[in-house]
XYZ file of C-alpha atoms in Angstrom:
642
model
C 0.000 0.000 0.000
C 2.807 2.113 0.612
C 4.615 2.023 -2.802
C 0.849 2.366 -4.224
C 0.826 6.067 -2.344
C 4.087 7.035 -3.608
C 2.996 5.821 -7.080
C 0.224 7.548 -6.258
C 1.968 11.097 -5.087
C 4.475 11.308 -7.852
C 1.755 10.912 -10.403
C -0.536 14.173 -9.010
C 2.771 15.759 -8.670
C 3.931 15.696 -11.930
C 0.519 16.243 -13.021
C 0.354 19.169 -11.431
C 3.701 20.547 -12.676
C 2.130 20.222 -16.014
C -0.068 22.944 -15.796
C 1.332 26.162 -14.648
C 0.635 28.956 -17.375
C 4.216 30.691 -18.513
C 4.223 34.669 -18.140
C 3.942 36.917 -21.289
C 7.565 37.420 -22.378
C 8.230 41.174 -23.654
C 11.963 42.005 -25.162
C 13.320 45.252 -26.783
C 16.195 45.771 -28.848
C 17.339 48.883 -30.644
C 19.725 48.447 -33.582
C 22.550 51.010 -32.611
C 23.655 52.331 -29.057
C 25.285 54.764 -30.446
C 24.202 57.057 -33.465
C 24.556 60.609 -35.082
C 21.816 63.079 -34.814
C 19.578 63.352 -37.448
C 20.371 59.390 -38.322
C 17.372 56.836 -37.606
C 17.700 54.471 -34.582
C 15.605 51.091 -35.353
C 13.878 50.133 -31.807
C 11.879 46.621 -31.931
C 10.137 45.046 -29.437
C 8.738 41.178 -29.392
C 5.853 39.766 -26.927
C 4.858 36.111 -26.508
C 1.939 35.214 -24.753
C -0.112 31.668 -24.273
C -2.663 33.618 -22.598
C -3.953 36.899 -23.714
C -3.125 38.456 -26.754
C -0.792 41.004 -27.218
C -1.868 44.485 -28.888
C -1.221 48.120 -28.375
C 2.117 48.370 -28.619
C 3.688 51.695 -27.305
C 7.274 53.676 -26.801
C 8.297 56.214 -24.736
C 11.080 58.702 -26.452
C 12.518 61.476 -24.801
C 11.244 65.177 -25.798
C 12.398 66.016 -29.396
C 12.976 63.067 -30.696
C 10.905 61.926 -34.291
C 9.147 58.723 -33.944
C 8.056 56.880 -37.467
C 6.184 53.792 -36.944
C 5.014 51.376 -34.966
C 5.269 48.860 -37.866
C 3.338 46.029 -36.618
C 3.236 42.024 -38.037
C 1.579 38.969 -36.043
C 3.055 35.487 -35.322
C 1.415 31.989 -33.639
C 3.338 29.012 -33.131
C 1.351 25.899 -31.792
C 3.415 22.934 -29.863
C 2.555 19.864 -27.674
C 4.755 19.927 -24.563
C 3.917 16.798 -21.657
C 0.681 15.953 -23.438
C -0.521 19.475 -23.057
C -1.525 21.277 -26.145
C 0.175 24.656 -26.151
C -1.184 28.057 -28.643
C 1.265 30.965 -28.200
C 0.281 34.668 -29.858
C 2.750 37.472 -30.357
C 3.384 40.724 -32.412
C 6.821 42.591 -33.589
C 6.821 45.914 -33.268
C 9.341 48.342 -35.251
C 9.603 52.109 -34.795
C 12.518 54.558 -36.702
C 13.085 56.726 -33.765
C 15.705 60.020 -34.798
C 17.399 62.261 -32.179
C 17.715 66.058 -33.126
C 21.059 66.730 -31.040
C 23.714 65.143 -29.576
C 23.784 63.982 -25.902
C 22.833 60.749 -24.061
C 19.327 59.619 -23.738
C 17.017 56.465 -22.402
C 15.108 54.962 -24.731
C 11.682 53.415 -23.571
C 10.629 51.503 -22.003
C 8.005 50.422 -24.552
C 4.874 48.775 -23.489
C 2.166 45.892 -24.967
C -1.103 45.085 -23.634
C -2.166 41.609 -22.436
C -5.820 41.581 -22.120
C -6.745 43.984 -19.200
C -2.869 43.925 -18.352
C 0.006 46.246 -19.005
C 3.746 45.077 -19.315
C 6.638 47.074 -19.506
C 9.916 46.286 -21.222
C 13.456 47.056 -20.139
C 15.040 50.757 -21.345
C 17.822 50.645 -23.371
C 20.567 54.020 -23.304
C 21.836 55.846 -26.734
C 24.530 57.637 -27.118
C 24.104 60.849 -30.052
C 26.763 62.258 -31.497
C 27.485 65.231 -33.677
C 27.251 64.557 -37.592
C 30.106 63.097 -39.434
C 31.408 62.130 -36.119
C 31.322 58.558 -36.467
C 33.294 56.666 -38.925
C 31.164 54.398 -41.533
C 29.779 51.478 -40.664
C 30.823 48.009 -41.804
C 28.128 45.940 -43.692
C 25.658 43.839 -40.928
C 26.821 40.434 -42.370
C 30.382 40.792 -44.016
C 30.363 36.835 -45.174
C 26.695 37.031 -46.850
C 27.413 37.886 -50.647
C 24.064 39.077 -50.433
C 24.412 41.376 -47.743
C 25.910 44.060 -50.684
C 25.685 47.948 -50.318
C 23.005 49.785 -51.381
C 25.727 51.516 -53.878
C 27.063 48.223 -55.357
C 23.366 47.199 -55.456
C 21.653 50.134 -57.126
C 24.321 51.723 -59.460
C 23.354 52.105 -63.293
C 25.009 50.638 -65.236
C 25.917 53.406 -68.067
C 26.816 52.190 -71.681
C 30.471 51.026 -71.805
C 31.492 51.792 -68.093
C 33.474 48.898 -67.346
C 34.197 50.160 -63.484
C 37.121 52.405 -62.171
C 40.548 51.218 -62.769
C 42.109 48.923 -60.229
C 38.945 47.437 -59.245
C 36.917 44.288 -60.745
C 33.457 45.077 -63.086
C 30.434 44.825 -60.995
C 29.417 42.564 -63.453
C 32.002 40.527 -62.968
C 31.554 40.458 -59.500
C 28.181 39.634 -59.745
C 29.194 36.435 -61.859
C 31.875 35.618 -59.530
C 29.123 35.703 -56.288
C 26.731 34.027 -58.532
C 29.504 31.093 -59.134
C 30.337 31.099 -54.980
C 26.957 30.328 -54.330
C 25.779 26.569 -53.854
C 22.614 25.746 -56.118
C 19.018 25.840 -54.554
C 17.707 22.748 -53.867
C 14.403 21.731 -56.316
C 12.049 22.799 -54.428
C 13.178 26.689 -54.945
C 13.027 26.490 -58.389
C 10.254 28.581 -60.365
C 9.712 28.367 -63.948
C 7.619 31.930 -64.134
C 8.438 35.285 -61.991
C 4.619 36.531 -61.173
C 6.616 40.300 -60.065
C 10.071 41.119 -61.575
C 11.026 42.927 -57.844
C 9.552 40.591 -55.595
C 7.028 37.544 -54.803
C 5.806 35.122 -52.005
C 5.119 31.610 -53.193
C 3.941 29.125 -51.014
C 3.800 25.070 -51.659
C 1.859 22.194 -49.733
C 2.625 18.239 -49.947
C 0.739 16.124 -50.237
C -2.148 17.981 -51.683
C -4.162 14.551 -51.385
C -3.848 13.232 -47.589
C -6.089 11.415 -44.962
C -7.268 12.494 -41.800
C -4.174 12.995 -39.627
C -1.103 12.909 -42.232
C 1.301 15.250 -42.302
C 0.968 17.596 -45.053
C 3.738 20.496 -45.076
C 3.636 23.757 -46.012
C 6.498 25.630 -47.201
C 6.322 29.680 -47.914
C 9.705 30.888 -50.077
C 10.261 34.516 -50.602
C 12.168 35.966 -53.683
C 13.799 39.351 -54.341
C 15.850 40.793 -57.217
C 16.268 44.570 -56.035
C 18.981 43.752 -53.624
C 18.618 43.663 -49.434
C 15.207 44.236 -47.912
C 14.066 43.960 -44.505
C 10.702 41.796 -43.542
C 8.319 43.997 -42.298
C 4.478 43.034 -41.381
C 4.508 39.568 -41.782
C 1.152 37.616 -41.198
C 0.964 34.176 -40.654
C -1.066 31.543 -43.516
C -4.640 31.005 -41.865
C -4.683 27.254 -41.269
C -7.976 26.550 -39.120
C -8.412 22.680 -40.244
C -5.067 21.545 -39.434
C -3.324 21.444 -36.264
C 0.214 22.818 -36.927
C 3.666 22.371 -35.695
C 6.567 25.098 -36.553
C 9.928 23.658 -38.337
C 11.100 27.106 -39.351
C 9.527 29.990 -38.001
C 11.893 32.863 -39.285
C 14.189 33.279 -42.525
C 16.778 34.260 -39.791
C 20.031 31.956 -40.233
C 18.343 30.272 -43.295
C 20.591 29.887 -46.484
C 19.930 32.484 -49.062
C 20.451 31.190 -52.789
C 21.016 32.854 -56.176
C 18.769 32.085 -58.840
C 18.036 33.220 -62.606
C 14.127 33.492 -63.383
C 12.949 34.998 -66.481
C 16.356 36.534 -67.195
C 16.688 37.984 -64.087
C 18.657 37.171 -60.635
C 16.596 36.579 -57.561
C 17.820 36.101 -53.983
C 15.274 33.260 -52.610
C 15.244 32.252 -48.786
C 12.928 29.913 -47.093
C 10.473 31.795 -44.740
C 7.691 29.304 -43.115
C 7.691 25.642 -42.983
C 4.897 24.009 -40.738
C 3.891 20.759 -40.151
C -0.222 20.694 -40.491
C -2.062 17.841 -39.613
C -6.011 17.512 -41.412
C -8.778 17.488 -38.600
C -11.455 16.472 -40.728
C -12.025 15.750 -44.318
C -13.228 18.175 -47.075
C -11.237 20.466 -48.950
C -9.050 22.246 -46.710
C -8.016 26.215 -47.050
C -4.471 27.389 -46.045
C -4.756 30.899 -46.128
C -2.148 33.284 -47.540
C 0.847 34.498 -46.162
C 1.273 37.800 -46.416
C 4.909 40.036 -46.079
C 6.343 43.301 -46.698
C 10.146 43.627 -48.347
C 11.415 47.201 -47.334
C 14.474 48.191 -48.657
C 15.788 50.830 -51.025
C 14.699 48.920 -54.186
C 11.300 48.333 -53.487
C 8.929 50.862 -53.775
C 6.760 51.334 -50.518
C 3.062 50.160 -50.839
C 2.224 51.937 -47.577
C 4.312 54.122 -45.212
C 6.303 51.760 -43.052
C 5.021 48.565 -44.718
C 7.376 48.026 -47.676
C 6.595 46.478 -50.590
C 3.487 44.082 -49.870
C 3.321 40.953 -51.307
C 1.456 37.734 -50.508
C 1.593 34.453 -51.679
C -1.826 32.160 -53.132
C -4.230 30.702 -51.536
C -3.710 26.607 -51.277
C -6.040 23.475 -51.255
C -6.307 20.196 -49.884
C -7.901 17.105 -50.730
C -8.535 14.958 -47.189
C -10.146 12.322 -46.816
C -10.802 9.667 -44.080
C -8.360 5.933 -44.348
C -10.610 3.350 -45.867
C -13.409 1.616 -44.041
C -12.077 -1.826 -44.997
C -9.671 -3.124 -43.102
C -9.999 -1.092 -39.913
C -8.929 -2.581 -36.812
C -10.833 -2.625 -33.798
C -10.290 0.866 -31.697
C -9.215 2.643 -34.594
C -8.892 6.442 -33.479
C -9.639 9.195 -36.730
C -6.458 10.890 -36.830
C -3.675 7.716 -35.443
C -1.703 8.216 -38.888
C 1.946 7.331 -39.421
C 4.456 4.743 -38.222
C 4.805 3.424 -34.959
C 6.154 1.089 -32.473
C 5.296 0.621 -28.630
C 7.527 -0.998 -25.894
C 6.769 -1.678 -22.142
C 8.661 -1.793 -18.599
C 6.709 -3.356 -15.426
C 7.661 -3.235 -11.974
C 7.770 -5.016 -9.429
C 6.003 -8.743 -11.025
C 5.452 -10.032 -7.302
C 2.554 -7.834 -4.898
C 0.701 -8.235 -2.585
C -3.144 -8.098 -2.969
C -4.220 -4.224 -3.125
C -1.165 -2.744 -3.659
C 0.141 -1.510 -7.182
C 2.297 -2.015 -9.636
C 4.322 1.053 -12.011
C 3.872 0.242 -16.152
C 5.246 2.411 -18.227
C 4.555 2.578 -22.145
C 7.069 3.891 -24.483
C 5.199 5.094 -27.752
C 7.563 5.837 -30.595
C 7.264 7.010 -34.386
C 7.052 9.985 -37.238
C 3.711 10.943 -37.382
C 1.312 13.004 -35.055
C 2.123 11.062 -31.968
C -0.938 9.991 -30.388
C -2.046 11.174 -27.103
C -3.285 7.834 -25.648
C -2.789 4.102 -26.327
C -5.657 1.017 -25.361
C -4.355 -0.809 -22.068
C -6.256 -4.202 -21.522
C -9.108 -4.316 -19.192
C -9.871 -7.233 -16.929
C -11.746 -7.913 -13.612
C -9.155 -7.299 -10.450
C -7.205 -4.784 -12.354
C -7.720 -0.963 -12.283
C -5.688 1.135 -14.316
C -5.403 4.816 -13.074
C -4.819 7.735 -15.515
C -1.580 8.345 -16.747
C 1.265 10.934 -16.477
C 2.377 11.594 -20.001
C 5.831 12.939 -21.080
C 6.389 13.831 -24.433
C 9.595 14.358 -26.704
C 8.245 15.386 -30.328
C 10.001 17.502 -32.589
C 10.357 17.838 -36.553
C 13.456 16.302 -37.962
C 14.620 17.056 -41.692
C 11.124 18.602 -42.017
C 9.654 15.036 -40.310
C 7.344 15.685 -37.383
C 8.197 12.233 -34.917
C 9.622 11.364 -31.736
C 8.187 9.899 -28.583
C 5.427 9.867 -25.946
C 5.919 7.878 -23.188
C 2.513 6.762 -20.551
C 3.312 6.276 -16.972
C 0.143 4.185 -15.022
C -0.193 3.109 -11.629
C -1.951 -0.199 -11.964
C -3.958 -1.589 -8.468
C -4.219 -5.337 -8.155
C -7.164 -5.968 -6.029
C -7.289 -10.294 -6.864
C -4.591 -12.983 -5.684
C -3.152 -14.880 -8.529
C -1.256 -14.870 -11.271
C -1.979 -12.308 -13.626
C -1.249 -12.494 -17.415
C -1.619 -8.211 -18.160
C -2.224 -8.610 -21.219
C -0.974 -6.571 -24.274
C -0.996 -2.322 -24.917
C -1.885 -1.957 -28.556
C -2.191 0.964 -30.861
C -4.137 0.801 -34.202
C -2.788 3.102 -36.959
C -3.164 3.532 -40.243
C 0.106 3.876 -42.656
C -0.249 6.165 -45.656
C 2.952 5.175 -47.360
C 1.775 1.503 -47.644
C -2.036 2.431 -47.666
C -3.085 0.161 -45.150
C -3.571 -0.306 -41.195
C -1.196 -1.872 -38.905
C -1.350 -2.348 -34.778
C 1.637 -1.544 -32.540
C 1.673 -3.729 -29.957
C 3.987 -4.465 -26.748
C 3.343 -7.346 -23.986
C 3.153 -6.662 -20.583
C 3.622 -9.971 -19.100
C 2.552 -12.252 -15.953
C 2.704 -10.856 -12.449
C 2.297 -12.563 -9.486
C -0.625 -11.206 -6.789
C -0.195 -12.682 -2.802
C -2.981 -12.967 -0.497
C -2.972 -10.382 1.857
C -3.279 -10.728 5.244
C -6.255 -12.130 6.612
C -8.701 -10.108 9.157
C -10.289 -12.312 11.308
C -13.888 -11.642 12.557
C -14.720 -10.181 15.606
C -15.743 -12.723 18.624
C -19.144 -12.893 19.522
C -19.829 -13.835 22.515
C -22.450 -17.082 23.404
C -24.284 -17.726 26.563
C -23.761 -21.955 27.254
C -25.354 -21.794 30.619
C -28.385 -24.018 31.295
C -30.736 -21.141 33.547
C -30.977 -23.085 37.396
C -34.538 -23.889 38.356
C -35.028 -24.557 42.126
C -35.990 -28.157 43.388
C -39.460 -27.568 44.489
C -40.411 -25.692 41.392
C -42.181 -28.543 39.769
C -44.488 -29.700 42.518
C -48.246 -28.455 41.350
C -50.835 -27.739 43.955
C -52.407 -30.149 46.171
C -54.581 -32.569 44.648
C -58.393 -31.832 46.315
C -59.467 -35.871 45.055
C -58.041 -38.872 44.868
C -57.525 -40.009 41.011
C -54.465 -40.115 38.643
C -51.924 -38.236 39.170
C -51.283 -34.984 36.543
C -48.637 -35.831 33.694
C -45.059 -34.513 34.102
C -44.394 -31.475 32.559
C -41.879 -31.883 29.792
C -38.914 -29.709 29.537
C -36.442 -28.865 26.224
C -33.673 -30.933 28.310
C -35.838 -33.893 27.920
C -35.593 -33.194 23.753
C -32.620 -36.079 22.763
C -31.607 -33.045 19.943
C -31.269 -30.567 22.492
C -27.733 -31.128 23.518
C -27.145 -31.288 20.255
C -28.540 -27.586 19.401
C -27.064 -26.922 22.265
C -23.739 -27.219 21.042
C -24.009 -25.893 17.708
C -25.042 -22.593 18.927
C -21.948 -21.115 19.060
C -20.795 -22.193 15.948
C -23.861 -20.674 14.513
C -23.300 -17.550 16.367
C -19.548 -17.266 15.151
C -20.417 -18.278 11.551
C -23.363 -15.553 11.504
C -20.994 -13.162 12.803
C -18.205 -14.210 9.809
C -20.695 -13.523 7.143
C -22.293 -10.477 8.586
C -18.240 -8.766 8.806
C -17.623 -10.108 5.028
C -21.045 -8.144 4.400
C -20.271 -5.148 5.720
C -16.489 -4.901 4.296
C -17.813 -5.788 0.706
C -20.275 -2.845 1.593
C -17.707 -0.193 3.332
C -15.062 -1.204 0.223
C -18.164 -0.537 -2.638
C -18.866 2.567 -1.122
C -15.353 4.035 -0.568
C -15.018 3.072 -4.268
C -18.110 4.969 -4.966
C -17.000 7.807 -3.000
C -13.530 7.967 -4.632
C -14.744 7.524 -7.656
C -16.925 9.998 -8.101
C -14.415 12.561 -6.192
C -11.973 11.930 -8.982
C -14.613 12.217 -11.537
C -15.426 16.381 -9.538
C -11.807 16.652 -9.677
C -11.445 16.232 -13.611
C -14.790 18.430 -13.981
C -12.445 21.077 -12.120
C -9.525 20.401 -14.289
C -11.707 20.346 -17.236
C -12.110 24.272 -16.415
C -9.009 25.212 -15.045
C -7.332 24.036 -18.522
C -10.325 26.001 -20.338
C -9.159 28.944 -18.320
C -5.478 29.205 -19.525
C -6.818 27.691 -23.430
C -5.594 24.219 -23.158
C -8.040 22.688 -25.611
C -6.445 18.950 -25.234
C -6.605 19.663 -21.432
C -10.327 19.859 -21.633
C -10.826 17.035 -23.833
C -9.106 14.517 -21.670
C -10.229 16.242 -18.518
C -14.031 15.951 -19.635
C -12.932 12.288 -21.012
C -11.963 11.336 -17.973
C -15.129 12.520 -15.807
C -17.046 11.108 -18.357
C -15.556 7.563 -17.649
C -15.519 7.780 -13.713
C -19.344 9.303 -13.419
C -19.995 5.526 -15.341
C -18.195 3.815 -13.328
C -18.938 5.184 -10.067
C -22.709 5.384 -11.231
C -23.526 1.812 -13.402
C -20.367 -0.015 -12.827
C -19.671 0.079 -16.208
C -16.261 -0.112 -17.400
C -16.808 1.828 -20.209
C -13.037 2.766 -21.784
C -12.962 -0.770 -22.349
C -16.104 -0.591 -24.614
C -15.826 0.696 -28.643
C -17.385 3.641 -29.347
C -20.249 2.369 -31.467
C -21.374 -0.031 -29.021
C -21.201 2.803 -26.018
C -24.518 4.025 -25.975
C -26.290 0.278 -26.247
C -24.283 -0.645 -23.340
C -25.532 2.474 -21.284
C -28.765 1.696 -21.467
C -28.390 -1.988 -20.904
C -26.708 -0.623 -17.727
C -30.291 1.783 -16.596
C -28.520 4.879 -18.410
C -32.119 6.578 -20.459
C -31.467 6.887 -23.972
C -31.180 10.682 -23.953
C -28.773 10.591 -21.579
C -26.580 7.631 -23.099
C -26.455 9.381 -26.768
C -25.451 12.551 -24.964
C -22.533 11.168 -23.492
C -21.215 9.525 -26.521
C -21.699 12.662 -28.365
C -19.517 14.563 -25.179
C -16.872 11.777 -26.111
C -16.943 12.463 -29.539
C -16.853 16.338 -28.907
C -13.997 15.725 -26.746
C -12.181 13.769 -30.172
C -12.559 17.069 -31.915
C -11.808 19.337 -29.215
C -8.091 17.838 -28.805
C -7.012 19.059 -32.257
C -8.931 22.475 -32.414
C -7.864 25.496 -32.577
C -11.263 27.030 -31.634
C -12.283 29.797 -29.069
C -12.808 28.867 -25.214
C -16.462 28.652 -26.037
C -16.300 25.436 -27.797
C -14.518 24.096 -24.712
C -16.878 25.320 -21.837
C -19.532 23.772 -24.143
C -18.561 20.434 -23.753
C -18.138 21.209 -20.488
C -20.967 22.046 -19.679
C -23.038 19.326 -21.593
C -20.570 16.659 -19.595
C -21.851 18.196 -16.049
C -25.578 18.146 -17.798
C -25.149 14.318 -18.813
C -23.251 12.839 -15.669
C -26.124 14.895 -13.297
C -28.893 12.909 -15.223
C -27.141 9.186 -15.007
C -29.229 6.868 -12.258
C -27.125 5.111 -9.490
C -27.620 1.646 -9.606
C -27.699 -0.413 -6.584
C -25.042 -2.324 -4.796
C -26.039 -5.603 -6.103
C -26.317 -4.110 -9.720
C -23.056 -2.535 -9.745
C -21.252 -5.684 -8.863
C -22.722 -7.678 -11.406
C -21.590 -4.909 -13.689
C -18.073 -5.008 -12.676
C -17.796 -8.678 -13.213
């Protein structure tokens, strides 16, 4: 019992690590800290939030100064960290901020608005000099050919100048970077330049998926006026697909040379997600929308550089084929996976627990939950889940590992059983079931608690020696007949000593009665206290936005509030069959289709992206449902649960 309790106490307590809610992160950064007057200081400043969403970004600037901007552009990253599903919002903000005189001055600090909350950023100091003072500065990135100045860049190229003696031909210089460069990879190339300055193009594979496949979206941007800076960029729009970043930021990605239409472009790779299909149809991904500011590209409106977006894509989803399916199938277990198992100790004594830990492995959208074997004797609690999935040479895979405390209540040996996992593989086309043993373990009696002793009474009751003498005859005749007694009975000595075996029997059976009773109802009572608990989690994670939170928060209420209520096992019973068994159990038919549709809800809630409405929805349609199911009695329950 003890190692069950530590089992027990490591499990809420990494649980409850899991869901603390990380503070909005604000940074600035200015791009000189020391400058001439008159010359323009760039000041940015990013915020990250997985709460509220930033807005309203503002500066402070001491008296004087000239402040162009803010220039504003949007990011969201989504990411699955210990099982929890995790939606992070933030904004860039750019200002051009120009001193009049020289002298030394704070900058900031600049501020962004989270929700009904203010945050304040650091302040950074500047140091302004007179004009001409300071010497010219070096290029930003001396060992990027691309990185050339805006002279080299821009220059006509008059009719038979052939450059100033001593020094190579631009245009030999250009071939000469050109030849330095290493050739794009395929999936740069473009047959057709839509702008001859610059373009966005964006690319999806596959554009025919199933539910659940990866499908990755790429966004390239091209330029052949020289260097540019990326101003108000807006994310693609993506709301069928649960996404994972692989590159978030052209920052450190190579930049390429190539010739379209006559003409040389610099290309660079600027997105590349991961998006999983929720549902099938034929799925948007919005456009993705930049500006390129620079000297060679006209401005398309003050502070937003040249604007440019790429097209609007489609794709074709469907569900994996109805033949074939395996039993437990889950919409959306795509990819290629294997599953391995540890369990310790294999020798306990009745009641206690045993630790099993599942080791799910694969490329794919890892799944969040794996089918453990149910059988009479053997509760599974809920796991702790650890998670380490990332995106390898543009791969989403990894792991997800289940830790379960596992109570055996029955002595014996005990054959587990197998974890399994039913997939579906789209680069065979067909289904396949991970699948890892778990094994015989070996359940002692426990001790014994013998009943408590009931006293007997074995004494005869003393009667006096006169007491049978009637009164005196008043005529002669026969005398009266002898009263008979229970001592004159030849079974009497007989029931006599039986009676305390009866008594201590009685007694036996009436203590095995009352601990199967006290035991039913502590389950009952712990039951449905875990089953207020999830409702409680169920919010909590709706509070800070945790859609997957909710889902297997509500799942798990869902589950217990059977339990507790019919006796019903019901995770060990499909999906189609759910509501049939419900009834069977006393559940009315209302209330049985309304908890399957909770559970499906819950399916679609995991992967959404929706507002916090569609999650206090569910759950309050689960607290609806579980009020409405009938307790069954004592008797009925058991039967239930064997």
């Amino acid at each position: 019992m003890n190692r069950f309790c530590s089992l027990s106490a490591a499990a809420i307590a990494v649980t409850a690590s899991s869901v603390a809610t990380a503070a909005p992160r604000l940074r600035m950064t200015v791009s000189a800290e020391q400058a001439e007057a008159g010359e323009a200081i760039r000041v940015e400043i990013s915020a990250m939030s997985d709460g509220e969403e930033p807005s309203n970004p503002r500066l402070r600037v001491p008296p004087g100064f000239t402040v162009e901007g803010p220039s504003v552009s949007s990011s969201q990253s989504f990411s699955l960290t210990n099982g929890h599903f995790e939606h992070q919002r933030g904004i860039t903000a750019t200002w051009l901020v120009v001193a009049p005189h020289a002298g030394r001055y704070v900058i900031g600090p600049a501020t962004v608005q989270f929700g009904p909350k203010t945050e304040s950023s650091d302040t950074a100091n500047v140091e302004v000099v007179a004009s001409g003072t300071l010497p010219k500065r070096p290029r930003a990135n001396p060992t990027d050919p691309f990185d050339l100045d805006p002279f080299f860049s821009h220059m006509p190229k008059l009719p038979g100048f052939r450059g100033i003696p001593g020094m190579p031909n631009l245009d030999d210089l250009e071939d000469q970077l050109h030849a330095l460069t290493p050739e794009p990879p395929p999936d740069y190339a473009v047959d057709h330049a839509p702008d001859q300055a610059a373009f966005l193009r964006a690319t999806a594979s596959p554009t025919d998926a199933v539910v659940g496949q990866q499908v990755t979206l790429r966004v390239y941007a091209y330029a052949a006026n020289g260097p540019y800076d990326e101003v108000g960029a807006a994310e693609p729009s993506r709301p069928d697909f649960l996404s994972q970043s692989i590159i978030d930021s052209s920052y450190r990605q190579q930049r390429y040379l190539t010739e379209i239409d006559g003409s040389r472009f610099v290309v660079v790779k600027l997105r590349e997600v991961a998006l999983f299909p929720l549902h099938a149809g034929d799925l948007t991904i919005g456009p993705m929308k930049m500006g390129f500011r620079g000297p060679g590209y006209p401005e398309s409106s003050p502070m937003q550089g040249l604007v440019r977006a790429s097209k609007e894509l489609h794709v074709t989803v469907r569900e994996p084929p109805i033949a074939g399916r395996p039993p437990g199938y889950e919409l959306g277990d795509v990819g290629t996976y294997t599953l391995s198992s540890e369990v310790e100790p294999r020798s306990v004594v009745a009641g206690d627990a045993i630790a099993v830990t599942v080791r799910l492995e694969g490329t794919g959208n890892v799944p969040h939950a794996v089918k453990v074997p149910e059988q009479k004797g053997v509760d599974w609690l809920d796991p702790t889940i650890t998670d380490q999935v990332d995106a390898h040479d543009g791969v989403v895979g990894g792991s997800r590992t289940f830790r379960y405390v596992v109570r055996l209540d029955e002595p014996g040996t005990h054959d587990l059983g197998e974890v399994t996992l039913p997939y579906y593989d789209p680069k065979v086309r067909r289904y396949d079931v991970a699948r890892t043993a778990l094994g015989s373990v070996e359940v002692k009696p426990g001790k014994a608690i013998a009943p408590a002793p009931s006293a007997a009474s074995s004494a005869a009751p003393s009667e006096g020696p006169l007491e049978d003498i009637g009164p005196p005859r008043r005529a002669l005749g026969a005398s009266p007949a002898a009263p008979r007694h229970l001592t004159d009975s030849k079974n009497f000595f007989g029931l006599l000593a039986g009676a305390p075996l009866a008594v201590v029997a009685l007694g036996g059976l009436a203590e095995l009665a009352g601990r199967l009773r006290r035991r039913l109802a502590a389950r009952g009572q712990s039951l449905s206290a875990a089953s207020r608990k999830a409702l409680l989690d169920a919010r909590a994670a709706a509070a800070r936005r945790d859609q997957a939170g909710v889902a297997g928060a509500v799942e798990r209420a869902v589950y217990l509030s059977i339990e507790d209520k019919l006796g019903l096992k019901a995770r060990a019973v499909l999906r189609a069959d759910l509501d049939r068994k419900l009834e069977k159990a006393g559940a009315e038919r209302a209330v049985a289709s309304e908890l399957v549709d909770v559970l499906d809800a819950c399916d679609k809630l995991r992967f959404s992206t929706g507002d916090a409405s569609d999650a206090g929805s569910v759950i309050e349609r689960a607290s609806r449902a579980i009020a409405r199911l009938p307790r069954a009695s004592v008797r009925a329950a058991s039967e239930q649960a064997a």
